């Protein structure tokens, strides 16, 4: 008895050793044949010796052999399944190869930032509209408290047209507007403030608008200047609008764009606002302690603003005794450069795809 | 405006450090462009409050009164709540300890002195003061030279230095003439006569026009009023008697003359912004005191002060309620008074009994920028501190109107174009005339009168020249595959400012991939873009062969909708590509759609959905042989006219020319889809429709069914 039971154990050991070495389906087949083949399998062989045993030992031995048989079958099945799972299925591909690139262009960074600004103000209930790029002297200068020969005109070196042309239109979404088209444009607008005048001449207060668009100055293109740039003009007019409202509004805009920053207003001069203020925000790079980005002042200049000058209200027929308002003009280039770390304004107008494609889709 | 701090301290005892002063003043309306410490190797810290420095203040154009030491001193005095020291007749020549010299000479106003002054144009010269002094020309003392140099002015001689010193200190431009060189000891302030000219101090001979104000002697102009003196009457080494000029000229007149002559001087800048009409005689007294103090000469004690057009100080009403109303925070009365009085305004309670809440404010004549109540409020706010303003929000009192549809449209097109693989470009609104010319009709170009350079000479008639430049820029930087678009204005003499969408595509249409399939862009890729854009604009467009000088003939088309041309599409002519610096062998496809025309043609109503078909469709393929010149559009038109309404779609699925097809013929294969909305079509119905179509194609185009 004992010799036979030993041979069952030996057979199990032999199988396990061989199973460990089996690496292919063929190895498993051979193993199956060696141990379980109906004709020549070792386990089958053991089973055949059953008849030679005395009747009282048969039952116990039979159970031992059957257990071994089941064990071997299970082990072979498991190993087969394991081998199968590592095998390359038919039609398999190298999933690590690059995919076919779906073409996708980029929105220009200036337009990304412009859109951000538009959205910020849209959420605050502002109307967003565009105006013509060629303008006349009245809307670009005179009505903005810059009569002919006003020294402030020098601040904005203007590009003039040889001869007047018909300008663009505006305000199609507001129904029929009597002066929706510039009749005789003589210059390239130096700021989108020209639309302040067109708008106020057409619509009564309250006013709550921003006007994004391209503006032009007689500047050469270099690292910090461009003869064309993008501006967003904001204008709010109503009863009881204050300089504090301007501060709160610009604070909201600046925070939405640059995170947790503070702003400060500095007195300045623009002919069309009084009081006028330059607006700085605390340097986000150093938190206001002073670094190279903010030229060690802790502040970064952002925009010009102020309370609408009563002379401007008079030019458009608003009662300056009744209404007050604020206006601001912010350069999109500057915000874009600050936001994305663009070192030169020139880069924004070269349209180098290697530059454009650095902006996320 | 460079201000030497020790000079400023002559007028106000400010003990703060230069850096602190710079910081304070920069939030009071005077941005600081630089702060340079003086005093050798002593560090700023070591020098402490006594440190001397030159602070470069940016003085805004509305504040000519601050373009001098006293003007800035007054601002500093207000900011620090300190008293101002005044120039006085009994002052010391020069305090050895503090270096200060605050003396004014006493001059007696007379009708006619050694010099006769006549103002012919009181509107252009409201005030002119002249005084005569006997002098010995030589260098000025070191302290005066040092102060001038610190302010950025080159010392010349004691006489000129004194006039410059007064200019820098008080803001009053002055001029010295050599008395002996003035004909008939006369000063005539008049406009120039036709044909007159003058050689100015810079040695240039300048032609004068009759709208220019000059200072003349009995015979000829000796200075351009408020701009520059003449060389012939210049003070020289041998000069022994001078006439000092201290005047107030009309700002506009000086500005026009200065612009016309393209001659900007320290004097003209101050006069054109507005000098102080009250100042000329005081400045004269100061200059005479200084001449005396530095041993340069002695005034004869009289001054001729012609003041035919008196300028009275303005009075304004300042309402307490308006201060809080504009700033959003009430400012205590004491602060209002303190600030305004320190700046030289005088306040009295408003006399009208109906308004006890107001002040009557008299504005000093030097404050040319203060003409309304808001200007006074700004003064208060400036020195009260913008940092004390609250942060509030304007109330929303009306429903915001919808978004400008042009902005919405541009956003939409931006997403359509980027999804088509095009990146957005931003090019200038002006281009070189040569680059623009091919894109504009005869006389349509809009030239700029004062362009920066030839490259920016005309407004762009199309966004394409700029876009092609952008493609070339990329091509030079190893970028072979470039797709760019731009949305923006373009300009023409006839149609004015209009908006367009322009795009350019070069390189591959399908980019290189290990799986193959790469190919270069062709006409139909670009047409696909145009079709996509048209869909986005909700337009049905057709293309028609069209010739355009800047496109390759046979590969250019008009984009039409309802018989209106809204755009152009095609392959860029090699000559144009080359002119923009692109390699000639590169195929560049371009298109431009007029967005204003497109908008006019687009349906105004919202799109509405149709019910989905309930019955199956039937497709039939047909291949025909036709002339190669027959357009797909003509074939479609024939098919449509021959078919009943059950034909719902025509698709060209093959076009073949070559083996098995006769010369000058093409084999065109169409897939036709039939469907009825109310029943399943029978074979017989479809067959009958097909028979009609085949017959019609044969009839009209001699098409042979294959």
Short mmCIF file of C-alpha atoms in Angstrom, two decimals, chain B residues 162-327:
data_model
loop_
_atom_site.label_atom_id
_atom_site.label_comp_id
_atom_site.label_asym_id
_atom_site.label_seq_id
_atom_site.Cartn_x
_atom_site.Cartn_y
_atom_site.Cartn_z
CA UNK B 162 19.47 132.75 -15.03
CA UNK B 163 16.62 132.55 -17.55
CA UNK B 164 16.81 128.75 -17.49
CA UNK B 165 16.98 128.74 -13.71
CA UNK B 166 13.77 130.75 -13.53
CA UNK B 167 12.17 128.46 -16.07
CA UNK B 168 13.04 125.38 -14.04
CA UNK B 169 12.18 126.91 -10.71
CA UNK B 170 9.00 128.82 -11.52
CA UNK B 171 7.94 127.42 -14.87
CA UNK B 172 8.08 130.80 -16.58
CA UNK B 173 9.96 130.70 -19.90
CA UNK B 174 12.14 133.81 -20.29
CA UNK B 175 14.34 135.19 -22.99
CA UNK B 176 17.22 137.66 -23.02
CA UNK B 177 17.92 139.92 -26.00
CA UNK B 178 21.06 141.94 -26.60
CA UNK B 179 19.61 145.45 -26.14
CA UNK B 180 22.00 147.07 -28.58
CA UNK B 181 20.92 144.77 -31.38
CA UNK B 182 17.28 145.79 -31.16
CA UNK B 183 16.45 148.50 -33.69
CA UNK B 184 15.04 151.64 -32.08
CA UNK B 185 14.98 150.05 -28.61
CA UNK B 186 11.63 148.64 -29.47
CA UNK B 187 9.76 145.38 -28.83
CA UNK B 188 6.80 144.83 -31.10
CA UNK B 189 4.71 141.71 -30.50
CA UNK B 190 3.03 141.09 -33.83
CA UNK B 191 2.31 138.43 -36.40
CA UNK B 192 4.93 137.77 -39.04
CA UNK B 193 4.67 139.64 -42.32
CA UNK B 194 4.51 137.73 -45.56
CA UNK B 195 7.97 136.67 -46.68
CA UNK B 196 9.63 137.29 -43.36
CA UNK B 197 12.14 134.81 -42.02
CA UNK B 198 14.36 134.50 -38.98
CA UNK B 199 17.57 132.73 -38.11
CA UNK B 200 16.82 131.04 -34.79
CA UNK B 201 19.27 130.29 -31.98
CA UNK B 202 19.89 126.82 -33.37
CA UNK B 203 21.35 128.45 -36.48
CA UNK B 204 18.49 127.52 -38.79
CA UNK B 205 16.78 130.01 -41.04
CA UNK B 206 13.04 129.59 -40.72
CA UNK B 207 10.38 130.91 -43.05
CA UNK B 208 7.57 132.56 -41.11
CA UNK B 209 3.94 132.71 -42.05
CA UNK B 210 1.47 135.47 -41.16
CA UNK B 211 -0.33 133.30 -38.57
CA UNK B 212 2.85 133.07 -36.49
CA UNK B 213 3.40 135.44 -33.63
CA UNK B 214 6.86 136.99 -33.46
CA UNK B 215 8.74 139.39 -31.23
CA UNK B 216 10.13 142.08 -33.49
CA UNK B 217 12.13 145.22 -33.04
CA UNK B 218 11.27 148.27 -35.11
CA UNK B 219 12.37 146.46 -38.27
CA UNK B 220 12.45 142.67 -38.14
CA UNK B 221 11.52 139.62 -36.09
CA UNK B 222 14.00 138.92 -33.31
CA UNK B 223 12.24 135.86 -31.83
CA UNK B 224 9.45 133.42 -32.57
CA UNK B 225 7.08 134.16 -29.71
CA UNK B 226 7.15 131.45 -27.08
CA UNK B 227 9.21 129.10 -29.24
CA UNK B 228 12.79 130.28 -29.81
CA UNK B 229 14.87 133.44 -29.92
CA UNK B 230 16.69 134.81 -32.93
CA UNK B 231 20.41 134.42 -33.51
CA UNK B 232 20.92 138.05 -34.48
CA UNK B 233 19.87 139.43 -31.10
CA UNK B 234 21.46 136.63 -29.10
CA UNK B 235 23.33 137.48 -25.92
CA UNK B 236 27.05 137.15 -26.63
CA UNK B 237 30.26 137.61 -24.67
CA UNK B 238 30.49 141.31 -25.55
CA UNK B 239 26.88 142.03 -24.58
CA UNK B 240 26.58 144.69 -21.89
CA UNK B 241 22.87 145.53 -21.86
CA UNK B 242 20.05 143.03 -22.11
CA UNK B 243 16.31 143.13 -22.41
CA UNK B 244 14.62 140.38 -20.44
CA UNK B 245 11.33 139.04 -21.76
CA UNK B 246 8.74 137.44 -19.50
CA UNK B 247 5.41 136.96 -21.21
CA UNK B 248 2.22 135.00 -21.46
CA UNK B 249 1.39 133.77 -24.96
CA UNK B 250 -1.78 132.19 -26.24
CA UNK B 251 -1.33 128.40 -25.91
CA UNK B 252 -2.98 127.55 -29.21
CA UNK B 253 -0.91 130.08 -31.12
CA UNK B 254 2.35 128.71 -29.72
CA UNK B 255 1.22 125.16 -30.37
CA UNK B 256 0.36 125.85 -33.99
CA UNK B 257 3.59 127.70 -34.64
CA UNK B 258 5.67 125.02 -32.95
CA UNK B 259 3.98 122.29 -34.94
CA UNK B 260 4.22 124.15 -38.19
CA UNK B 261 7.94 124.74 -37.72
CA UNK B 262 8.43 121.25 -36.21
CA UNK B 263 10.28 123.02 -33.41
CA UNK B 264 9.61 121.96 -29.83
CA UNK B 265 11.44 123.76 -27.04
CA UNK B 266 11.25 123.87 -23.25
CA UNK B 267 9.47 127.21 -23.69
CA UNK B 268 7.01 126.09 -26.35
CA UNK B 269 6.01 122.98 -24.39
CA UNK B 270 5.09 125.12 -21.37
CA UNK B 271 3.35 127.87 -23.32
CA UNK B 272 1.28 125.49 -25.43
CA UNK B 273 0.05 123.64 -22.36
CA UNK B 274 -0.68 126.92 -20.65
CA UNK B 275 1.62 129.15 -18.62
CA UNK B 276 0.53 131.24 -15.63
CA UNK B 277 -0.74 134.64 -16.75
CA UNK B 278 -0.10 136.02 -13.27
CA UNK B 279 3.55 135.04 -13.23
CA UNK B 280 5.53 137.13 -15.80
CA UNK B 281 6.38 140.07 -13.55
CA UNK B 282 7.22 137.92 -10.51
CA UNK B 283 9.46 135.81 -12.71
CA UNK B 284 11.10 138.99 -13.97
CA UNK B 285 11.73 140.08 -10.36
CA UNK B 286 13.20 136.70 -9.62
CA UNK B 287 15.49 136.81 -12.66
CA UNK B 288 16.72 140.30 -11.76
CA UNK B 289 17.38 139.20 -8.16
CA UNK B 290 19.38 136.24 -9.43
CA UNK B 291 21.40 138.38 -11.87
CA UNK B 292 22.31 140.54 -8.94
CA UNK B 293 22.96 137.63 -6.60
CA UNK B 294 25.43 135.90 -8.91
CA UNK B 295 27.11 139.16 -9.92
CA UNK B 296 26.02 138.92 -13.51
CA UNK B 297 24.44 142.32 -13.65
CA UNK B 298 22.02 144.80 -12.27
CA UNK B 299 18.49 145.53 -13.36
CA UNK B 300 17.64 149.14 -14.02
CA UNK B 301 14.76 148.83 -11.55
CA UNK B 302 11.85 149.25 -13.88
CA UNK B 303 9.63 146.89 -15.78
CA UNK B 304 7.26 147.57 -18.65
CA UNK B 305 4.29 145.30 -18.04
CA UNK B 306 1.87 145.32 -20.96
CA UNK B 307 -1.25 143.36 -19.99
CA UNK B 308 -3.96 144.38 -22.47
CA UNK B 309 -6.02 141.19 -22.17
CA UNK B 310 -6.37 140.52 -18.49
CA UNK B 311 -7.05 136.95 -17.49
CA UNK B 312 -9.09 136.79 -14.32
CA UNK B 313 -9.03 133.79 -12.03
CA UNK B 314 -12.02 131.49 -12.44
CA UNK B 315 -14.47 130.88 -9.66
CA UNK B 316 -16.29 127.55 -9.45
CA UNK B 317 -18.98 126.10 -7.28
CA UNK B 318 -18.09 122.98 -5.37
CA UNK B 319 -20.99 121.04 -3.89
CA UNK B 320 -20.37 118.76 -0.98
CA UNK B 321 -22.93 116.24 -2.25
CA UNK B 322 -21.19 116.01 -5.61
CA UNK B 323 -17.92 114.96 -3.99
CA UNK B 324 -19.49 111.93 -2.36
CA UNK B 325 -21.67 111.36 -5.42
CA UNK B 326 -18.72 111.05 -7.74
CA UNK B 327 -16.24 109.32 -5.46
#
